[in-house]
Amino acid sequence: MFWQTTRFRIDLAEPRVMGIVNVTPDSFSDGGRHAGPGAALAHCERLVREGAHLLDIGGESSRPGAASVSVDEELARVLPVVEGALELGVPVSVDTVKPEVMRRALALGADIVNDIHALQAPGALEAVASHPQAGVCLMHMQGDPATMQARPAYADVIAEVTAFLRERIAALRAAGVAAERIVVDPGIGFGKSVEHNVALLRRQRELLALGRPLLLGWSRKSTLGALTGRAVDERLPASLAAALAAVQQGARIVRVHDVAATVDALAVWRAAGLTGSSGGAQQ
Ligand code: 9MG
């Protein structure tokens, strides 16, 4: 299975590591250490040296309760970093919900739009669909980042996430976006309790019925804190375990802060002959 993006057709026969680059002063897990284009670009270079197969660059924090930023501020944070990252030889994703940021990043040559709102904002779907072959990650979220953790509720979290993602894939396909451009993500921690997130991990394979590659982001998330009692800067072992479990359950891309450690963990997982495939049915 492949992921078609602007410049790269990414072979997902092997699991891929997407390195997180937060260009935000209020980022939940790096305290804004990479704020500013120079520092953020240096971080991109480091992640690529560490083995990142893709970079995901974002200028607005999506942690619960985070302040939103204006379009102009997000463009000022993200575009210079995207421009520099495009020289690094790996696919560059822009993490945004704003159509204008999507348009401007795609015009620069960005490879992928990673949208936690699954292109639901007016104009977002058109921004991606009008581009000949940009890749897109459609993520599920219940509510919005300001309120999503207040009272997440589902009758059946897997069924509801699956139905939502199926509807969003259909909307993109109807707008002319080739299936090969689309990957999907259940959105760990986005309007979900610890129990919902654990259910998504245990039953993740059911999402393979969507017929699109799965991208999972567990890195340093609060459910890992709840499971281990660890603070955010102590969650590397839990993040590695979650990434491996996700890959074993069929994920083809893991979105992580700790690229070098994840690449090493996956090398051992691969040597063990574990495939994580769905037995050929979906992936
Ligand atoms: C931006 N962002 C934060 N967490 C994420 C996750 O789990 N998946 C995706 N696709 N994006 C995320």
PDB file of C-alpha atoms and ligand atoms in Angstrom:
ATOM      1  CA  MET A   1       0.000   0.000   0.000  1.00  0.00           C
ATOM      2  CA  PHE A   2       1.213   3.513  -0.867  1.00  0.00           C
ATOM      3  CA  TRP A   3       0.480   7.056   0.280  1.00  0.00           C
ATOM      4  CA  GLN A   4       0.526   9.475  -2.648  1.00  0.00           C
ATOM      5  CA  THR A   5       1.764  12.917  -1.660  1.00  0.00           C
ATOM      6  CA  THR A   6       2.887  15.970  -3.596  1.00  0.00           C
ATOM      7  CA  ARG A   7       6.465  14.852  -4.259  1.00  0.00           C
ATOM      8  CA  PHE A   8       6.645  11.332  -2.863  1.00  0.00           C
ATOM      9  CA  ARG A   9       4.692   8.098  -3.256  1.00  0.00           C
ATOM     10  CA  ILE A  10       5.396   6.678   0.175  1.00  0.00           C
ATOM     11  CA  ASP A  11       5.729   2.904   0.361  1.00  0.00           C
ATOM     12  CA  LEU A  12       3.933   1.758   3.502  1.00  0.00           C
ATOM     13  CA  ALA A  13       5.106  -1.852   3.306  1.00  0.00           C
ATOM     14  CA  GLU A  14       7.282  -0.857   6.277  1.00  0.00           C
ATOM     15  CA  PRO A  15       5.891   1.253   9.113  1.00  0.00           C
ATOM     16  CA  ARG A  16       6.918   4.904   8.829  1.00  0.00           C
ATOM     17  CA  VAL A  17       7.880   7.390  11.522  1.00  0.00           C
ATOM     18  CA  MET A  18       6.464  10.917  11.316  1.00  0.00           C
ATOM     19  CA  GLY A  19       8.480  13.349  13.450  1.00  0.00           C
ATOM     20  CA  ILE A  20       6.551  16.093  15.245  1.00  0.00           C
ATOM     21  CA  VAL A  21       7.753  19.679  14.871  1.00  0.00           C
ATOM     22  CA  ASN A  22       5.809  22.130  17.029  1.00  0.00           C
ATOM     23  CA  VAL A  23       6.417  25.751  16.108  1.00  0.00           C
ATOM     24  CA  THR A  24       4.303  26.949  19.024  1.00  0.00           C
ATOM     25  CA  PRO A  25       5.212  28.757  22.227  1.00  0.00           C
ATOM     26  CA  ASP A  26       2.495  26.792  24.081  1.00  0.00           C
ATOM     27  CA  SER A  27       3.223  23.318  22.715  1.00  0.00           C
ATOM     28  CA  PHE A  28       2.080  20.713  25.251  1.00  0.00           C
ATOM     29  CA  SER A  29       5.196  18.624  25.340  1.00  0.00           C
ATOM     30  CA  ASP A  30       8.203  20.689  24.352  1.00  0.00           C
ATOM     31  CA  GLY A  31       7.353  23.932  26.130  1.00  0.00           C
ATOM     32  CA  GLY A  32       7.950  25.830  22.899  1.00  0.00           C
ATOM     33  CA  ARG A  33      11.643  24.919  22.748  1.00  0.00           C
ATOM     34  CA  HIS A  34      11.374  24.895  18.961  1.00  0.00           C
ATOM     35  CA  ALA A  35       9.512  28.175  18.595  1.00  0.00           C
ATOM     36  CA  GLY A  36      11.092  30.399  15.944  1.00  0.00           C
ATOM     37  CA  PRO A  37      11.962  29.270  12.417  1.00  0.00           C
ATOM     38  CA  GLY A  38      15.708  28.748  12.971  1.00  0.00           C
ATOM     39  CA  ALA A  39      15.316  26.504  15.984  1.00  0.00           C
ATOM     40  CA  ALA A  40      12.392  24.655  14.418  1.00  0.00           C
ATOM     41  CA  LEU A  41      14.342  24.014  11.239  1.00  0.00           C
ATOM     42  CA  ALA A  42      17.312  22.757  13.247  1.00  0.00           C
ATOM     43  CA  HIS A  43      14.896  20.396  14.969  1.00  0.00           C
ATOM     44  CA  CYS A  44      13.617  19.205  11.555  1.00  0.00           C
ATOM     45  CA  GLU A  45      17.205  18.481  10.495  1.00  0.00           C
ATOM     46  CA  ARG A  46      17.846  16.563  13.698  1.00  0.00           C
ATOM     47  CA  LEU A  47      14.700  14.448  13.277  1.00  0.00           C
ATOM     48  CA  VAL A  48      15.691  13.571   9.714  1.00  0.00           C
ATOM     49  CA  ARG A  49      19.189  12.574  10.914  1.00  0.00           C
ATOM     50  CA  GLU A  50      17.503  10.396  13.524  1.00  0.00           C
ATOM     51  CA  GLY A  51      15.595   8.562  10.815  1.00  0.00           C
ATOM     52  CA  ALA A  52      12.246  10.345  10.493  1.00  0.00           C
ATOM     53  CA  HIS A  53      10.540   9.283   7.262  1.00  0.00           C
ATOM     54  CA  LEU A  54       8.206  12.294   7.350  1.00  0.00           C
ATOM     55  CA  LEU A  55       7.985  15.604   9.206  1.00  0.00           C
ATOM     56  CA  ASP A  56       4.758  17.113  10.552  1.00  0.00           C
ATOM     57  CA  ILE A  57       5.037  20.867  11.120  1.00  0.00           C
ATOM     58  CA  GLY A  58       2.368  22.681  13.123  1.00  0.00           C
ATOM     59  CA  GLY A  59       1.940  26.260  14.330  1.00  0.00           C
ATOM     60  CA  GLU A  60      -1.119  25.924  16.584  1.00  0.00           C
ATOM     61  CA  SER A  61      -1.279  23.714  19.645  1.00  0.00           C
ATOM     62  CA  SER A  62      -4.160  21.235  19.739  1.00  0.00           C
ATOM     63  CA  ARG A  63      -3.769  20.314  23.388  1.00  0.00           C
ATOM     64  CA  PRO A  64      -6.980  20.577  25.427  1.00  0.00           C
ATOM     65  CA  GLY A  65      -7.774  24.214  26.214  1.00  0.00           C
ATOM     66  CA  ALA A  66      -4.903  25.657  24.140  1.00  0.00           C
ATOM     67  CA  ALA A  67      -5.374  29.193  22.830  1.00  0.00           C
ATOM     68  CA  SER A  68      -6.145  29.471  19.120  1.00  0.00           C
ATOM     69  CA  VAL A  69      -3.920  31.613  16.889  1.00  0.00           C
ATOM     70  CA  SER A  70      -4.800  33.909  13.987  1.00  0.00           C
ATOM     71  CA  VAL A  71      -4.240  32.854  10.384  1.00  0.00           C
ATOM     72  CA  ASP A  72      -1.467  35.453  10.043  1.00  0.00           C
ATOM     73  CA  GLU A  73       0.319  34.255  13.160  1.00  0.00           C
ATOM     74  CA  GLU A  74       0.093  30.614  12.108  1.00  0.00           C
ATOM     75  CA  LEU A  75       1.361  31.437   8.604  1.00  0.00           C
ATOM     76  CA  ALA A  76       4.280  33.396  10.082  1.00  0.00           C
ATOM     77  CA  ARG A  77       5.205  30.465  12.314  1.00  0.00           C
ATOM     78  CA  VAL A  78       4.791  27.655   9.833  1.00  0.00           C
ATOM     79  CA  LEU A  79       5.679  28.807   6.308  1.00  0.00           C
ATOM     80  CA  PRO A  80       9.405  29.547   6.859  1.00  0.00           C
ATOM     81  CA  VAL A  81       9.836  26.167   8.533  1.00  0.00           C
ATOM     82  CA  VAL A  82       7.942  24.334   5.783  1.00  0.00           C
ATOM     83  CA  GLU A  83      10.053  26.102   3.174  1.00  0.00           C
ATOM     84  CA  GLY A  84      13.299  25.017   4.829  1.00  0.00           C
ATOM     85  CA  ALA A  85      12.063  21.498   5.572  1.00  0.00           C
ATOM     86  CA  LEU A  86      11.204  20.969   1.904  1.00  0.00           C
ATOM     87  CA  GLU A  87      14.970  20.843   1.255  1.00  0.00           C
ATOM     88  CA  LEU A  88      15.537  17.914   3.627  1.00  0.00           C
ATOM     89  CA  GLY A  89      14.549  15.084   1.282  1.00  0.00           C
ATOM     90  CA  VAL A  90      11.569  13.731   3.210  1.00  0.00           C
ATOM     91  CA  PRO A  91       7.826  14.361   2.823  1.00  0.00           C
ATOM     92  CA  VAL A  92       6.687  17.468   4.666  1.00  0.00           C
ATOM     93  CA  SER A  93       3.259  17.556   6.289  1.00  0.00           C
ATOM     94  CA  VAL A  94       1.585  20.694   7.583  1.00  0.00           C
ATOM     95  CA  ASP A  95      -0.535  20.210  10.684  1.00  0.00           C
ATOM     96  CA  THR A  96      -3.355  22.741  10.387  1.00  0.00           C
ATOM     97  CA  VAL A  97      -7.138  23.123  10.380  1.00  0.00           C
ATOM     98  CA  LYS A  98      -7.064  26.424   8.472  1.00  0.00           C
ATOM     99  CA  PRO A  99      -7.780  26.404   4.713  1.00  0.00           C
ATOM    100  CA  GLU A 100      -5.602  29.465   4.126  1.00  0.00           C
ATOM    101  CA  VAL A 101      -2.627  27.806   5.831  1.00  0.00           C
ATOM    102  CA  MET A 102      -3.275  24.647   3.778  1.00  0.00           C
ATOM    103  CA  ARG A 103      -3.386  26.647   0.531  1.00  0.00           C
ATOM    104  CA  ARG A 104      -0.213  28.598   1.282  1.00  0.00           C
ATOM    105  CA  ALA A 105       1.742  25.546   2.453  1.00  0.00           C
ATOM    106  CA  LEU A 106       0.631  23.509  -0.578  1.00  0.00           C
ATOM    107  CA  ALA A 107       1.589  26.410  -2.855  1.00  0.00           C
ATOM    108  CA  LEU A 108       5.088  26.268  -1.354  1.00  0.00           C
ATOM    109  CA  GLY A 109       5.221  22.559  -2.195  1.00  0.00           C
ATOM    110  CA  ALA A 110       4.191  20.864   1.052  1.00  0.00           C
ATOM    111  CA  ASP A 111       3.469  17.176   0.552  1.00  0.00           C
ATOM    112  CA  ILE A 112       0.676  16.487   3.045  1.00  0.00           C
ATOM    113  CA  VAL A 113      -2.069  18.223   5.021  1.00  0.00           C
ATOM    114  CA  ASN A 114      -2.623  16.716   8.475  1.00  0.00           C
ATOM    115  CA  ASP A 115      -5.988  18.022   9.673  1.00  0.00           C
ATOM    116  CA  ILE A 116      -7.342  17.154  13.110  1.00  0.00           C
ATOM    117  CA  HIS A 117     -10.731  18.445  11.834  1.00  0.00           C
ATOM    118  CA  ALA A 118     -10.642  16.098   8.830  1.00  0.00           C
ATOM    119  CA  LEU A 119     -11.126  18.940   6.308  1.00  0.00           C
ATOM    120  CA  GLN A 120     -14.495  19.980   7.783  1.00  0.00           C
ATOM    121  CA  ALA A 121     -13.766  23.732   7.891  1.00  0.00           C
ATOM    122  CA  PRO A 122     -15.378  25.624   4.981  1.00  0.00           C
ATOM    123  CA  GLY A 123     -12.887  25.647   2.107  1.00  0.00           C
ATOM    124  CA  ALA A 124     -10.549  23.016   3.588  1.00  0.00           C
ATOM    125  CA  LEU A 125     -11.693  20.139   1.417  1.00  0.00           C
ATOM    126  CA  GLU A 126     -11.467  22.353  -1.673  1.00  0.00           C
ATOM    127  CA  ALA A 127      -7.946  23.474  -0.716  1.00  0.00           C
ATOM    128  CA  VAL A 128      -6.742  19.879  -0.742  1.00  0.00           C
ATOM    129  CA  ALA A 129      -8.957  18.589  -3.562  1.00  0.00           C
ATOM    130  CA  SER A 130      -7.844  21.338  -5.947  1.00  0.00           C
ATOM    131  CA  HIS A 131      -4.235  20.265  -5.526  1.00  0.00           C
ATOM    132  CA  PRO A 132      -3.294  17.518  -7.991  1.00  0.00           C
ATOM    133  CA  GLN A 133      -1.751  15.035  -5.581  1.00  0.00           C
ATOM    134  CA  ALA A 134      -1.189  16.344  -2.074  1.00  0.00           C
ATOM    135  CA  GLY A 135      -1.590  13.695   0.597  1.00  0.00           C
ATOM    136  CA  VAL A 136      -3.994  14.145   3.488  1.00  0.00           C
ATOM    137  CA  CYS A 137      -4.475  12.702   6.956  1.00  0.00           C
ATOM    138  CA  LEU A 138      -8.081  12.777   8.166  1.00  0.00           C
ATOM    139  CA  MET A 139      -8.338  12.592  11.953  1.00  0.00           C
ATOM    140  CA  HIS A 140     -11.347  11.944  14.171  1.00  0.00           C
ATOM    141  CA  MET A 141     -12.101  14.317  17.033  1.00  0.00           C
ATOM    142  CA  GLN A 142     -15.217  14.614  19.191  1.00  0.00           C
ATOM    143  CA  GLY A 143     -15.847  18.323  19.867  1.00  0.00           C
ATOM    144  CA  ASP A 144     -13.017  20.816  19.565  1.00  0.00           C
ATOM    145  CA  PRO A 145      -9.732  21.275  21.439  1.00  0.00           C
ATOM    146  CA  ALA A 146     -11.229  23.872  23.809  1.00  0.00           C
ATOM    147  CA  THR A 147     -13.877  21.528  25.214  1.00  0.00           C
ATOM    148  CA  MET A 148     -13.208  18.028  23.899  1.00  0.00           C
ATOM    149  CA  GLN A 149     -12.039  16.470  27.161  1.00  0.00           C
ATOM    150  CA  ALA A 150     -14.935  17.860  29.236  1.00  0.00           C
ATOM    151  CA  ARG A 151     -17.271  14.896  28.824  1.00  0.00           C
ATOM    152  CA  PRO A 152     -16.383  12.604  25.917  1.00  0.00           C
ATOM    153  CA  ALA A 153     -19.202  10.106  25.344  1.00  0.00           C
ATOM    154  CA  TYR A 154     -19.771   7.298  22.845  1.00  0.00           C
ATOM    155  CA  ALA A 155     -22.164   4.346  22.624  1.00  0.00           C
ATOM    156  CA  ASP A 156     -19.411   2.485  20.743  1.00  0.00           C
ATOM    157  CA  VAL A 157     -16.230   4.468  20.169  1.00  0.00           C
ATOM    158  CA  ILE A 158     -14.902   2.180  17.405  1.00  0.00           C
ATOM    159  CA  ALA A 159     -18.179   2.217  15.473  1.00  0.00           C
ATOM    160  CA  GLU A 160     -18.519   5.998  15.755  1.00  0.00           C
ATOM    161  CA  VAL A 161     -14.915   6.736  14.781  1.00  0.00           C
ATOM    162  CA  THR A 162     -15.214   4.316  11.853  1.00  0.00           C
ATOM    163  CA  ALA A 163     -18.477   5.870  10.653  1.00  0.00           C
ATOM    164  CA  PHE A 164     -17.034   9.376  10.852  1.00  0.00           C
ATOM    165  CA  LEU A 165     -13.870   8.483   8.957  1.00  0.00           C
ATOM    166  CA  ARG A 166     -15.887   6.561   6.358  1.00  0.00           C
ATOM    167  CA  GLU A 167     -18.041   9.636   5.759  1.00  0.00           C
ATOM    168  CA  ARG A 168     -14.979  11.898   5.444  1.00  0.00           C
ATOM    169  CA  ILE A 169     -13.270   9.511   2.990  1.00  0.00           C
ATOM    170  CA  ALA A 170     -16.474   9.490   0.911  1.00  0.00           C
ATOM    171  CA  ALA A 171     -16.609  13.307   0.937  1.00  0.00           C
ATOM    172  CA  LEU A 172     -13.036  13.509  -0.340  1.00  0.00           C
ATOM    173  CA  ARG A 173     -13.594  10.833  -2.956  1.00  0.00           C
ATOM    174  CA  ALA A 174     -16.720  12.688  -4.162  1.00  0.00           C
ATOM    175  CA  ALA A 175     -14.582  15.825  -4.505  1.00  0.00           C
ATOM    176  CA  GLY A 176     -12.193  13.920  -6.752  1.00  0.00           C
ATOM    177  CA  VAL A 177      -9.418  13.080  -4.267  1.00  0.00           C
ATOM    178  CA  ALA A 178      -7.833   9.739  -5.178  1.00  0.00           C
ATOM    179  CA  ALA A 179      -8.044   7.116  -2.427  1.00  0.00           C
ATOM    180  CA  GLU A 180      -4.266   6.709  -2.520  1.00  0.00           C
ATOM    181  CA  ARG A 181      -3.867  10.284  -1.212  1.00  0.00           C
ATOM    182  CA  ILE A 182      -5.815   9.583   1.980  1.00  0.00           C
ATOM    183  CA  VAL A 183      -4.749   8.128   5.335  1.00  0.00           C
ATOM    184  CA  VAL A 184      -6.935   8.075   8.443  1.00  0.00           C
ATOM    185  CA  ASP A 185      -6.359   8.488  12.159  1.00  0.00           C
ATOM    186  CA  PRO A 186      -8.713   7.708  15.082  1.00  0.00           C
ATOM    187  CA  GLY A 187      -7.380  10.732  17.004  1.00  0.00           C
ATOM    188  CA  ILE A 188      -6.035   9.375  20.287  1.00  0.00           C
ATOM    189  CA  GLY A 189      -6.873  11.877  23.057  1.00  0.00           C
ATOM    190  CA  PHE A 190      -9.160  14.043  20.940  1.00  0.00           C
ATOM    191  CA  GLY A 191     -12.502  13.946  22.753  1.00  0.00           C
ATOM    192  CA  LYS A 192     -11.767  10.540  24.284  1.00  0.00           C
ATOM    193  CA  SER A 193     -11.378   9.220  27.803  1.00  0.00           C
ATOM    194  CA  VAL A 194      -8.600   6.837  28.850  1.00  0.00           C
ATOM    195  CA  GLU A 195     -11.058   3.958  28.336  1.00  0.00           C
ATOM    196  CA  HIS A 196     -11.964   5.171  24.842  1.00  0.00           C
ATOM    197  CA  ASN A 197      -8.288   5.445  23.867  1.00  0.00           C
ATOM    198  CA  VAL A 198      -7.478   1.991  25.237  1.00  0.00           C
ATOM    199  CA  ALA A 199     -10.493   0.534  23.396  1.00  0.00           C
ATOM    200  CA  LEU A 200      -9.192   2.121  20.189  1.00  0.00           C
ATOM    201  CA  LEU A 201      -5.827   0.464  20.738  1.00  0.00           C
ATOM    202  CA  ARG A 202      -7.290  -2.944  21.547  1.00  0.00           C
ATOM    203  CA  ARG A 203      -9.733  -2.880  18.632  1.00  0.00           C
ATOM    204  CA  GLN A 204      -7.620  -0.779  16.253  1.00  0.00           C
ATOM    205  CA  ARG A 205      -7.643  -3.526  13.606  1.00  0.00           C
ATOM    206  CA  GLU A 206     -11.357  -2.942  13.060  1.00  0.00           C
ATOM    207  CA  LEU A 207     -10.438   0.433  11.543  1.00  0.00           C
ATOM    208  CA  LEU A 208      -8.595  -1.398   8.764  1.00  0.00           C
ATOM    209  CA  ALA A 209     -12.042  -2.077   7.286  1.00  0.00           C
ATOM    210  CA  LEU A 210     -11.880   1.526   6.046  1.00  0.00           C
ATOM    211  CA  GLY A 211      -9.367   0.334   3.475  1.00  0.00           C
ATOM    212  CA  ARG A 212      -6.966   3.207   4.060  1.00  0.00           C
ATOM    213  CA  PRO A 213      -3.624   3.227   5.928  1.00  0.00           C
ATOM    214  CA  LEU A 214      -3.808   4.095   9.611  1.00  0.00           C
ATOM    215  CA  LEU A 215      -1.754   6.857  11.216  1.00  0.00           C
ATOM    216  CA  LEU A 216      -1.606   6.815  15.030  1.00  0.00           C
ATOM    217  CA  GLY A 217      -0.370   9.449  17.441  1.00  0.00           C
ATOM    218  CA  TRP A 218       0.181   8.191  20.984  1.00  0.00           C
ATOM    219  CA  SER A 219       3.403  10.052  21.712  1.00  0.00           C
ATOM    220  CA  ARG A 220       3.520  11.428  25.289  1.00  0.00           C
ATOM    221  CA  LYS A 221      -0.298  11.637  25.486  1.00  0.00           C
ATOM    222  CA  SER A 222      -2.169  11.900  28.748  1.00  0.00           C
ATOM    223  CA  THR A 223      -3.659   8.410  28.504  1.00  0.00           C
ATOM    224  CA  LEU A 224      -0.077   7.126  28.774  1.00  0.00           C
ATOM    225  CA  GLY A 225       0.290   9.276  31.873  1.00  0.00           C
ATOM    226  CA  ALA A 226      -2.902   7.783  33.291  1.00  0.00           C
ATOM    227  CA  LEU A 227      -1.721   4.233  32.556  1.00  0.00           C
ATOM    228  CA  THR A 228       1.769   4.718  34.018  1.00  0.00           C
ATOM    229  CA  GLY A 229       1.488   7.564  36.510  1.00  0.00           C
ATOM    230  CA  ARG A 230       4.257   9.372  34.601  1.00  0.00           C
ATOM    231  CA  ALA A 231       4.594  13.098  33.878  1.00  0.00           C
ATOM    232  CA  VAL A 232       4.730  14.189  30.239  1.00  0.00           C
ATOM    233  CA  ASP A 233       8.549  14.289  30.121  1.00  0.00           C
ATOM    234  CA  GLU A 234       8.759  10.741  31.536  1.00  0.00           C
ATOM    235  CA  ARG A 235       6.565   9.030  28.960  1.00  0.00           C
ATOM    236  CA  LEU A 236       9.165   7.776  26.472  1.00  0.00           C
ATOM    237  CA  PRO A 237       8.918   4.073  27.426  1.00  0.00           C
ATOM    238  CA  ALA A 238       5.121   4.225  27.385  1.00  0.00           C
ATOM    239  CA  SER A 239       5.188   6.084  24.044  1.00  0.00           C
ATOM    240  CA  LEU A 240       7.437   3.417  22.517  1.00  0.00           C
ATOM    241  CA  ALA A 241       5.208   0.623  23.788  1.00  0.00           C
ATOM    242  CA  ALA A 242       2.143   2.374  22.374  1.00  0.00           C
ATOM    243  CA  ALA A 243       3.816   2.970  18.999  1.00  0.00           C
ATOM    244  CA  LEU A 244       4.817  -0.699  18.727  1.00  0.00           C
ATOM    245  CA  ALA A 245       1.374  -1.861  19.829  1.00  0.00           C
ATOM    246  CA  ALA A 246      -0.232   0.443  17.257  1.00  0.00           C
ATOM    247  CA  VAL A 247       2.033  -0.875  14.493  1.00  0.00           C
ATOM    248  CA  GLN A 248       1.371  -4.442  15.577  1.00  0.00           C
ATOM    249  CA  GLN A 249      -2.346  -3.647  15.312  1.00  0.00           C
ATOM    250  CA  GLY A 250      -1.931  -2.448  11.730  1.00  0.00           C
ATOM    251  CA  ALA A 251      -0.809   1.208  11.898  1.00  0.00           C
ATOM    252  CA  ARG A 252       1.483   2.158   8.998  1.00  0.00           C
ATOM    253  CA  ILE A 253       2.569   5.583  10.264  1.00  0.00           C
ATOM    254  CA  VAL A 254       3.291   6.619  13.839  1.00  0.00           C
ATOM    255  CA  ARG A 255       3.438  10.314  14.747  1.00  0.00           C
ATOM    256  CA  VAL A 256       6.081  10.784  17.445  1.00  0.00           C
ATOM    257  CA  HIS A 257       8.252  13.284  19.283  1.00  0.00           C
ATOM    258  CA  ASP A 258      11.082  10.817  19.988  1.00  0.00           C
ATOM    259  CA  VAL A 259      12.166   9.768  16.523  1.00  0.00           C
ATOM    260  CA  ALA A 260      15.510   8.061  17.258  1.00  0.00           C
ATOM    261  CA  ALA A 261      14.060   5.859  19.993  1.00  0.00           C
ATOM    262  CA  THR A 262      11.026   4.954  17.883  1.00  0.00           C
ATOM    263  CA  VAL A 263      13.181   4.075  14.869  1.00  0.00           C
ATOM    264  CA  ASP A 264      15.277   1.770  17.114  1.00  0.00           C
ATOM    265  CA  ALA A 265      12.193   0.146  18.623  1.00  0.00           C
ATOM    266  CA  LEU A 266      10.768  -0.511  15.156  1.00  0.00           C
ATOM    267  CA  ALA A 267      14.096  -2.005  13.991  1.00  0.00           C
ATOM    268  CA  VAL A 268      13.853  -4.612  16.753  1.00  0.00           C
ATOM    269  CA  TRP A 269      10.158  -5.169  16.052  1.00  0.00           C
ATOM    270  CA  ARG A 270      11.038  -5.776  12.391  1.00  0.00           C
ATOM    271  CA  ALA A 271      13.895  -8.150  13.267  1.00  0.00           C
ATOM    272  CA  ALA A 272      11.426 -10.167  15.311  1.00  0.00           C
ATOM    273  CA  GLY A 273       9.565 -10.842  12.070  1.00  0.00           C
ATOM    274  CA  LEU A 274       6.370  -9.218  13.269  1.00  0.00           C
ATOM    275  CA  THR A 275       4.424  -7.753  10.397  1.00  0.00           C
ATOM    276  CA  GLY A 276       1.491  -5.939  11.928  1.00  0.00           C
ATOM    277  CA  SER A 277      -0.331  -6.584   8.666  1.00  0.00           C
ATOM    278  CA  SER A 278      -4.008  -7.402   8.537  1.00  0.00           C
ATOM    279  CA  GLY A 279      -3.356 -10.727   6.846  1.00  0.00           C
ATOM    280  CA  GLY A 280      -3.642  -9.141   3.446  1.00  0.00           C
ATOM    281  CA  ALA A 281      -7.277  -8.122   3.709  1.00  0.00           C
ATOM    282  CA  GLN A 282      -7.030  -4.349   3.952  1.00  0.00           C
ATOM    283  CA  GLN A 283      -3.434  -3.218   3.786  1.00  0.00           C
TER     284      GLN A 283
HETATM  285  C1  9MG B   1      -1.708  17.484  15.447  1.00  0.00           C
HETATM  286  N1  9MG B   1      -1.874  16.240  16.176  1.00  0.00           N
HETATM  287  C2  9MG B   1      -1.751  16.056  17.516  1.00  0.00           C
HETATM  288  N2  9MG B   1      -2.011  14.783  17.828  1.00  0.00           N
HETATM  289  C3  9MG B   1      -2.295  14.144  16.664  1.00  0.00           C
HETATM  290  C4  9MG B   1      -2.640  12.829  16.332  1.00  0.00           C
HETATM  291  O1  9MG B   1      -2.783  11.893  17.246  1.00  0.00           O
HETATM  292  N3  9MG B   1      -2.864  12.540  15.035  1.00  0.00           N
HETATM  293  C5  9MG B   1      -2.746  13.493  14.078  1.00  0.00           C
HETATM  294  N4  9MG B   1      -2.991  13.129  12.796  1.00  0.00           N
HETATM  295  N5  9MG B   1      -2.427  14.762  14.341  1.00  0.00           N
HETATM  296  C6  9MG B   1      -2.213  15.072  15.614  1.00  0.00           C
END
